[in-house]
Coordinates of C-alpha atoms in Angstrom, one line a residue:
Chain A
X30 CA 0.0 0.0 0.0
X31 CA 1.3 3.5 -0.8
X32 CA 2.4 5.7 2.0
X33 CA 0.1 8.7 2.5
X34 CA 2.2 11.9 2.2
X35 CA 1.1 15.5 3.0
X36 CA 2.9 18.5 1.5
X37 CA 2.9 21.8 3.4
X38 CA 3.7 24.8 1.2
X39 CA 3.5 28.5 1.6
X40 CA 4.4 29.5 -1.9
X41 CA 4.3 28.6 -5.5
X42 CA 4.8 24.9 -4.8
X43 CA 7.3 24.0 -7.5
X44 CA 8.7 21.3 -5.2
X45 CA 5.2 20.1 -4.5
X46 CA 4.8 19.8 -8.3
X47 CA 8.0 17.7 -8.5
X48 CA 6.6 15.4 -5.8
X49 CA 3.2 15.2 -7.4
X50 CA 4.8 14.3 -10.8
X51 CA 7.0 11.6 -9.2
X52 CA 4.2 10.1 -7.3
X53 CA 2.2 9.8 -10.5
X54 CA 4.8 7.2 -11.7
X55 CA 3.6 3.6 -11.6
X56 CA 6.4 2.5 -9.3
X57 CA 5.9 5.3 -6.8
X58 CA 5.8 4.2 -3.2
X59 CA 3.8 7.2 -2.1
X60 CA 0.8 9.2 -2.9
X61 CA 0.3 12.9 -2.1
X62 CA -2.9 12.6 -0.1
X63 CA -3.1 16.2 1.2
X64 CA -1.7 19.7 0.5
X65 CA -2.0 22.4 3.2
X66 CA -1.0 26.0 2.9
X67 CA -1.1 28.8 5.5
X68 CA -1.6 31.3 2.7
X69 CA -4.8 31.4 0.7
X70 CA -3.2 32.7 -2.4
X71 CA -0.4 30.1 -2.5
X72 CA -0.2 28.6 -6.0
X73 CA 0.5 25.3 -4.3
X74 CA -3.2 25.0 -3.5
X75 CA -4.0 25.5 -7.1
X76 CA -1.5 22.8 -8.2
X77 CA -3.1 20.4 -5.8
X78 CA -6.6 21.1 -7.1
X79 CA -5.3 20.6 -10.7
X80 CA -4.0 17.2 -9.7
X81 CA -7.2 16.3 -7.8
X82 CA -5.5 16.3 -4.5
X83 CA -7.3 17.5 -1.4
X84 CA -6.1 21.0 -0.6
X85 CA -6.7 22.9 2.6
X86 CA -6.0 26.5 3.5
X87 CA -5.1 26.6 7.1
X88 CA -4.2 30.2 8.2
X89 CA -2.5 30.9 11.5
X90 CA -4.3 33.7 13.3
X91 CA -2.3 36.6 14.8
X92 CA -3.1 35.7 18.4
X93 CA -2.5 32.0 18.0
X94 CA 0.7 30.5 19.4
X95 CA 2.9 28.4 17.1
X96 CA 2.1 25.4 19.3
X97 CA -1.7 25.9 19.0
X98 CA -1.4 26.3 15.3
X99 CA 0.7 23.1 15.0
X100 CA -1.9 21.3 17.1
X101 CA -4.6 22.2 14.5
X102 CA -2.2 21.2 11.8
X103 CA -1.6 17.8 13.3
X104 CA -5.3 17.3 13.7
X105 CA -5.8 18.1 10.0
X106 CA -3.1 15.7 9.0
X107 CA -4.2 12.9 11.2
X108 CA -7.8 13.3 9.9
X109 CA -6.4 12.2 6.6
X110 CA -4.3 9.4 7.9
X111 CA -1.1 11.0 6.9
X112 CA 2.1 9.0 7.4
X113 CA 4.8 11.4 6.2
X114 CA 5.0 15.1 5.8
X115 CA 7.1 17.1 3.3
X116 CA 7.7 20.7 4.0
X117 CA 8.1 22.5 0.6
X118 CA 8.6 26.2 1.1
X119 CA 6.8 26.1 4.4
X120 CA 7.6 29.5 5.9
X121 CA 6.5 28.6 9.5
X122 CA 8.9 27.0 12.0
X123 CA 7.5 23.7 13.2
X124 CA 7.3 23.1 16.9
X125 CA 7.8 19.9 19.0
X126 CA 4.0 19.5 19.0
X127 CA 4.2 18.8 15.3
X128 CA 7.4 16.8 15.4
X129 CA 6.2 14.5 18.2
X130 CA 3.1 13.6 16.1
X131 CA 5.4 12.6 13.2
X132 CA 8.6 11.4 14.8
X133 CA 11.4 11.2 12.1
X134 CA 8.7 11.5 9.5
X135 CA 9.0 15.2 8.5
X136 CA 11.2 16.1 5.5
X137 CA 12.4 19.6 4.5
X138 CA 14.3 21.0 1.5
X139 CA 16.7 23.8 2.1
X140 CA 18.4 25.9 -0.7
X141 CA 22.0 25.4 0.4
X142 CA 24.5 22.7 1.1
X143 CA 23.9 22.5 4.9
X144 CA 25.5 23.1 7.3
X145 CA 26.4 26.1 5.2
X146 CA 23.9 28.9 5.0
X147 CA 21.0 27.7 7.2
X148 CA 18.0 29.9 7.9
X149 CA 16.4 32.3 5.5
X150 CA 17.6 33.1 2.0
X151 CA 20.2 30.4 1.5
X152 CA 20.9 31.4 -2.1
X153 CA 21.4 35.0 -1.2
X154 CA 23.7 34.0 1.7
X155 CA 25.8 31.9 -0.7
X156 CA 26.1 34.8 -3.2
X157 CA 27.0 37.3 -0.6
X158 CA 29.6 34.9 0.9
X159 CA 31.3 34.5 -2.4
X160 CA 30.7 30.7 -2.5
X161 CA 31.6 29.0 -5.8
X162 CA 29.6 25.9 -5.1
X163 CA 26.2 25.8 -3.3
X164 CA 23.2 23.6 -3.7
X165 CA 20.2 22.1 -1.9
X166 CA 19.7 19.7 1.0
X167 CA 16.8 17.4 1.8
X168 CA 16.9 16.5 5.5
X169 CA 14.8 15.1 8.3
X170 CA 13.4 17.9 10.4
X171 CA 14.4 18.2 14.1
X172 CA 13.8 21.0 16.5
X173 CA 16.7 23.1 15.3
X174 CA 16.7 25.5 12.3
X175 CA 17.8 23.3 9.3
X176 CA 19.9 21.1 11.6
X177 CA 18.3 17.7 11.1
X178 CA 20.0 14.6 9.6
X179 CA 20.8 14.9 5.9
X180 CA 19.1 12.6 3.4
X181 CA 20.3 13.9 0.0
X182 CA 22.3 16.9 -1.3
X183 CA 22.7 18.4 -4.7
X184 CA 25.5 20.8 -5.7
X185 CA 25.4 23.5 -8.2
X186 CA 28.0 26.0 -9.3
X187 CA 27.7 29.7 -8.6
X188 CA 28.5 31.3 -12.0
X189 CA 30.4 34.6 -12.4
X190 CA 27.4 36.4 -14.0
X191 CA 24.8 35.0 -11.6
X192 CA 22.3 37.2 -10.0
X193 CA 20.0 36.0 -7.3
X194 CA 17.3 35.0 -9.7
X195 CA 19.5 32.9 -11.8
X196 CA 21.2 31.2 -8.9
X197 CA 17.8 30.5 -7.2
X198 CA 16.5 29.0 -10.4
X199 CA 19.5 26.6 -10.6
X200 CA 19.0 25.6 -7.0
X201 CA 15.3 25.0 -7.6
X202 CA 16.1 22.7 -10.4
X203 CA 18.3 20.6 -8.3
X204 CA 15.7 20.6 -5.5
X205 CA 13.2 19.2 -7.9
X206 CA 15.5 16.3 -8.6
X207 CA 16.4 15.7 -5.0
X208 CA 13.2 15.8 -3.2
X209 CA 11.4 13.0 -5.0
X210 CA 14.5 10.9 -4.6
X211 CA 14.7 11.6 -0.9
X212 CA 11.1 10.7 -0.4
X213 CA 11.5 7.4 -2.2
X214 CA 14.6 6.6 -0.2
X215 CA 12.9 7.2 3.2
X216 CA 10.0 5.0 2.1
X217 CA 11.9 2.2 0.5
X218 CA 15.4 2.4 2.0
X219 CA 14.7 1.5 5.6
X220 CA 16.4 4.7 6.9
X221 CA 18.3 4.4 10.2
X222 CA 19.8 7.4 11.9
X223 CA 23.1 6.8 13.8
X224 CA 24.6 9.9 15.3
X225 CA 23.9 12.4 12.6
X226 CA 24.3 10.0 9.7
X227 CA 21.3 8.5 7.9
X228 CA 22.0 5.0 6.6
X229 CA 19.6 3.3 4.1
X230 CA 19.9 -0.3 5.1
X231 CA 17.4 -1.4 2.4
X232 CA 19.4 0.4 -0.3
X233 CA 22.9 0.6 1.0
X234 CA 24.3 1.9 -2.3
X235 CA 21.6 4.5 -2.8
X236 CA 22.7 7.6 -4.6
X237 CA 22.2 10.5 -2.3
X238 CA 24.0 13.2 -4.2
X239 CA 23.6 15.2 -7.4
X240 CA 25.6 17.7 -9.4
X241 CA 23.7 20.0 -11.6
X242 CA 25.2 22.6 -13.8
X243 CA 22.3 23.3 -16.1
Chain B
X11 CA 58.3 37.9 -15.6
X12 CA 56.9 35.0 -13.6
X13 CA 55.7 35.6 -10.1
X14 CA 57.8 34.1 -7.4
X15 CA 55.7 31.8 -5.3
X16 CA 56.6 30.1 -2.0
X17 CA 54.8 27.0 -0.7
X18 CA 54.6 26.3 3.0
X19 CA 54.0 22.7 3.8
X20 CA 54.1 20.6 7.0
X21 CA 53.4 17.2 5.5
X22 CA 53.6 15.0 2.4
X23 CA 53.2 18.0 0.0
X24 CA 50.8 16.5 -2.5
X25 CA 49.3 19.9 -3.2
X26 CA 52.9 21.3 -3.5
X27 CA 53.4 18.6 -6.2
X28 CA 50.3 19.8 -8.0
X29 CA 51.6 23.3 -8.0
X30 CA 55.2 22.3 -9.0
X31 CA 53.7 20.3 -11.9
X32 CA 51.5 23.1 -13.1
X33 CA 54.3 25.7 -12.8
X34 CA 56.4 23.4 -15.1
X35 CA 54.0 24.1 -18.0
X36 CA 55.3 26.6 -20.6
X37 CA 52.4 29.0 -20.1
X38 CA 52.6 29.0 -16.3
X39 CA 52.5 32.6 -14.8
X40 CA 54.4 31.5 -11.7
X41 CA 57.4 29.6 -10.6
X42 CA 57.8 27.9 -7.2
X43 CA 60.9 29.7 -5.9
X44 CA 61.0 28.4 -2.4
X45 CA 59.5 25.6 -0.2
X46 CA 59.5 25.9 3.6
X47 CA 58.5 23.3 6.1
X48 CA 58.4 23.5 9.9
X49 CA 59.0 19.7 10.0
X50 CA 62.4 18.3 9.0
X51 CA 60.9 15.0 7.9
X52 CA 58.1 16.5 5.7
X53 CA 58.2 14.8 2.3
X54 CA 57.4 18.2 0.9
X55 CA 61.1 19.2 1.3
X56 CA 62.1 16.1 -0.6
X57 CA 59.7 16.9 -3.4
X58 CA 61.2 20.4 -3.6
X59 CA 64.8 19.0 -3.8
X60 CA 63.7 16.6 -6.5
X61 CA 62.4 19.5 -8.5
X62 CA 65.5 21.5 -7.9
X63 CA 63.6 24.1 -5.9
X64 CA 65.3 25.7 -2.8
X65 CA 63.9 24.0 0.3
X66 CA 64.2 25.2 3.9
X67 CA 63.5 23.5 7.1
X68 CA 62.4 26.3 9.5
X69 CA 61.4 24.7 12.8
X70 CA 59.5 26.7 15.5
X71 CA 61.1 26.4 18.8
X72 CA 59.0 25.6 21.9
X73 CA 59.6 28.9 23.6
X74 CA 59.1 31.0 20.4
X75 CA 55.8 32.9 20.1
X76 CA 53.8 32.5 16.9
X77 CA 54.6 36.2 16.1
X78 CA 58.3 35.7 16.5
X79 CA 58.2 32.6 14.3
X80 CA 56.2 34.4 11.6
X81 CA 58.7 37.2 11.7
X82 CA 61.5 34.7 10.9
X83 CA 59.3 33.2 8.2
X84 CA 58.7 36.6 6.6
X85 CA 62.5 37.2 6.6
X86 CA 63.2 33.9 4.9
X87 CA 60.5 34.7 2.3
X88 CA 61.6 38.2 1.6
X89 CA 65.2 37.1 1.3
X90 CA 64.0 35.1 -1.8
X91 CA 61.9 38.0 -3.2
X92 CA 58.7 36.0 -2.8
X93 CA 55.6 37.6 -4.2
X94 CA 52.9 35.1 -3.3
X95 CA 52.6 32.4 -0.6
X96 CA 50.6 29.2 -0.9
X97 CA 49.9 27.3 2.3
X98 CA 49.6 23.6 1.5
X99 CA 49.0 21.5 4.6
X100 CA 50.7 24.1 6.7
X101 CA 49.7 23.1 10.3
X102 CA 50.6 26.4 12.0
X103 CA 48.1 29.3 12.2
X104 CA 49.5 32.4 10.6
X105 CA 49.6 35.7 12.5
X106 CA 49.0 39.3 11.4
X107 CA 52.8 39.7 11.3
X108 CA 52.8 37.3 8.4
X109 CA 49.7 38.6 6.7
X110 CA 50.8 42.2 6.8
X111 CA 53.9 41.3 4.9
X112 CA 51.9 39.7 2.1
X113 CA 48.6 41.5 2.1
X114 CA 46.0 39.6 0.1
X115 CA 48.8 37.4 -1.2
X116 CA 48.5 34.3 0.9
X117 CA 46.4 31.4 -0.4
X118 CA 45.2 28.3 1.5
X119 CA 43.4 25.1 0.6
X120 CA 40.9 23.6 3.0
X121 CA 39.3 20.1 2.7
X122 CA 35.7 21.2 2.8
X123 CA 33.2 23.4 1.1
X124 CA 33.6 26.4 3.3
X125 CA 31.9 27.9 5.3
X126 CA 31.0 24.2 6.2
X127 CA 33.5 22.4 8.3
X128 CA 36.2 24.9 9.0
X129 CA 39.2 24.1 11.3
X130 CA 40.8 20.7 11.7
X131 CA 39.8 17.5 9.9
X132 CA 37.3 18.9 7.4
X133 CA 36.8 15.5 5.8
X134 CA 36.1 13.8 9.1
X135 CA 33.7 16.5 10.1
X136 CA 31.8 16.0 6.9
X137 CA 31.6 12.2 7.4
X138 CA 30.4 12.6 11.0
X139 CA 27.8 15.2 10.0
X140 CA 26.3 12.9 7.4
X141 CA 27.0 15.3 4.5
X142 CA 26.3 13.9 1.1
X143 CA 28.4 16.4 -0.8
X144 CA 31.6 18.0 0.5
X145 CA 34.8 19.2 -1.3
X146 CA 37.6 21.6 -1.1
X147 CA 38.1 25.4 -1.0
X148 CA 41.0 27.5 -2.1
X149 CA 40.8 30.9 -0.4
X150 CA 42.7 34.0 0.5
X151 CA 43.9 33.9 4.0
X152 CA 42.7 36.4 6.5
X153 CA 43.1 36.5 10.3
X154 CA 40.3 34.1 11.0
X155 CA 40.4 30.3 10.8
X156 CA 39.4 29.4 7.2
X157 CA 37.3 32.5 6.8
X158 CA 39.0 34.4 4.0
X159 CA 37.4 35.3 0.6
X160 CA 36.9 32.2 -1.6
X161 CA 38.7 31.8 -4.9
X162 CA 37.7 28.3 -6.1
X163 CA 35.6 25.4 -4.8
X164 CA 35.5 21.8 -5.9
X165 CA 32.7 19.5 -4.8
X166 CA 32.8 15.7 -4.4
X167 CA 30.2 13.2 -3.3
X168 CA 30.3 11.3 0.0
X169 CA 29.7 7.8 -1.1
X170 CA 27.8 5.3 1.1
X171 CA 30.8 3.0 1.6
X172 CA 33.3 5.8 2.2
X173 CA 35.6 5.6 5.1
X174 CA 37.8 8.5 6.0
X175 CA 40.7 7.5 3.9
X176 CA 38.6 7.1 0.8
X177 CA 36.9 10.4 1.3
X178 CA 40.1 12.2 2.0
X179 CA 41.7 10.7 -1.1
X180 CA 38.8 12.0 -3.2
X181 CA 39.0 15.5 -1.6
X182 CA 42.8 15.5 -2.2
X183 CA 42.3 14.8 -5.9
X184 CA 39.9 17.8 -6.3
X185 CA 42.4 20.0 -4.3
X186 CA 45.1 19.1 -6.8
X187 CA 42.9 20.3 -9.6
X188 CA 41.8 23.5 -7.8
X189 CA 44.9 24.8 -6.3
X190 CA 46.9 25.4 -9.6
X191 CA 43.8 26.9 -11.1
X192 CA 43.3 29.3 -8.2
X193 CA 47.0 30.3 -8.3
X194 CA 46.8 31.1 -12.1
X195 CA 43.6 33.1 -11.5
X196 CA 45.0 35.3 -8.8
X197 CA 48.1 35.9 -11.0
X198 CA 46.3 36.5 -14.3
X199 CA 42.7 37.4 -13.4
X200 CA 43.2 40.7 -11.6
X201 CA 41.4 39.7 -8.5
X202 CA 39.3 42.3 -6.7
X203 CA 37.6 41.6 -3.4
X204 CA 34.3 43.3 -2.8
X205 CA 32.7 42.5 0.5
X206 CA 33.5 38.8 0.7
X207 CA 33.2 38.1 -3.0
X208 CA 36.3 37.8 -5.3
X209 CA 35.9 39.1 -8.8
X210 CA 38.4 38.3 -11.6
X211 CA 38.1 41.4 -13.7
X212 CA 40.8 40.2 -16.1
X213 CA 39.0 36.9 -16.6
X214 CA 35.4 37.6 -15.8
X215 CA 34.2 34.2 -17.0
X216 CA 36.8 32.2 -15.1
X217 CA 35.7 28.8 -14.1
X218 CA 36.0 28.8 -10.3
X219 CA 34.2 25.5 -9.5
X220 CA 34.7 21.8 -10.1
X221 CA 32.8 18.6 -9.6
X222 CA 34.8 15.5 -9.1
X223 CA 33.3 12.0 -8.7
X224 CA 36.4 9.9 -9.5

């Protein structure tokens, strides 16, 4: 039986689209069973509707604590029997309330080669730092900010005439390759975390890296 | 006229060898004019002798301050009219005494994609962190530890069955490609540092990155 995956997205949802497309493959081990956005106008919700996936707008009210919001989020996810959660441009920090409900079952994608450039605007940080190589990381989410165990990383060059938009576009393209692969790996590879290192006992030779110059 | 470059090495000098080999090319803009090691038994000194390059053993005595040692080092370099200095496995931290004598003219190679994994044992840090991509960085040296402006970076995958020796060997191979290229760039590319970013005004399309899977 396919795993039931929810995607949480605040923005355009291009990573959501990559996950939807991969889960449409006949051999996919997952189906995207729910998409939630905190922003009504997020194009991610429209992408879900176009793919006939249940889509919910779940705004956080101003007076609501992060914990209270996450409790409502967990309720919405559990109502749909969600097994795994993929954050895809989710602009809210998740709390222990959320992580305890999905222990080691929350993935995130970050636009840098962690541990370099955590936090906001990973691509802009890499440009300002003068990095010559940057990339993207899919990792398990823990209570830190972009600190969880790494599943896959993809590297891209920073080119001499890059501006932020060009670099971001290149990083997005490598994210779109990595995220579906990382999701397949956690579903099929029997992940085991030892220290900070994730081993895939079911697929010990799994390819967990990517180079993308295009 | 070729720039006169000194290489400071504490160990086997494999990066020194890469620089010697590149500087033997007819179009090389530099010659290695001096090799200094703080360790008498460093194979780097033997490599220099084999290439007919002046080699000096300059030990730091126990009671000598880092500043006093660096003053002697500067004297030895200036006696040979050295223009640029490449650190290649140099295990001593350099002081402002040294950097002031060669402002923005000291290069270092580090076995990680900085700013990830600065300091000692970059490869071991990457393994322990569970990184899927790591690499090497050639940078200008400033007073921090591996914090100076980046010239070139090369990325390598961390493979599932890597042990430290295998990963270190892969990183060394990408270092040997990067370091000669970085040296040519600073000599021929009219480097200009703005903020933390190094521009090569003379070679604005210079390739400053590498991917190496071998």
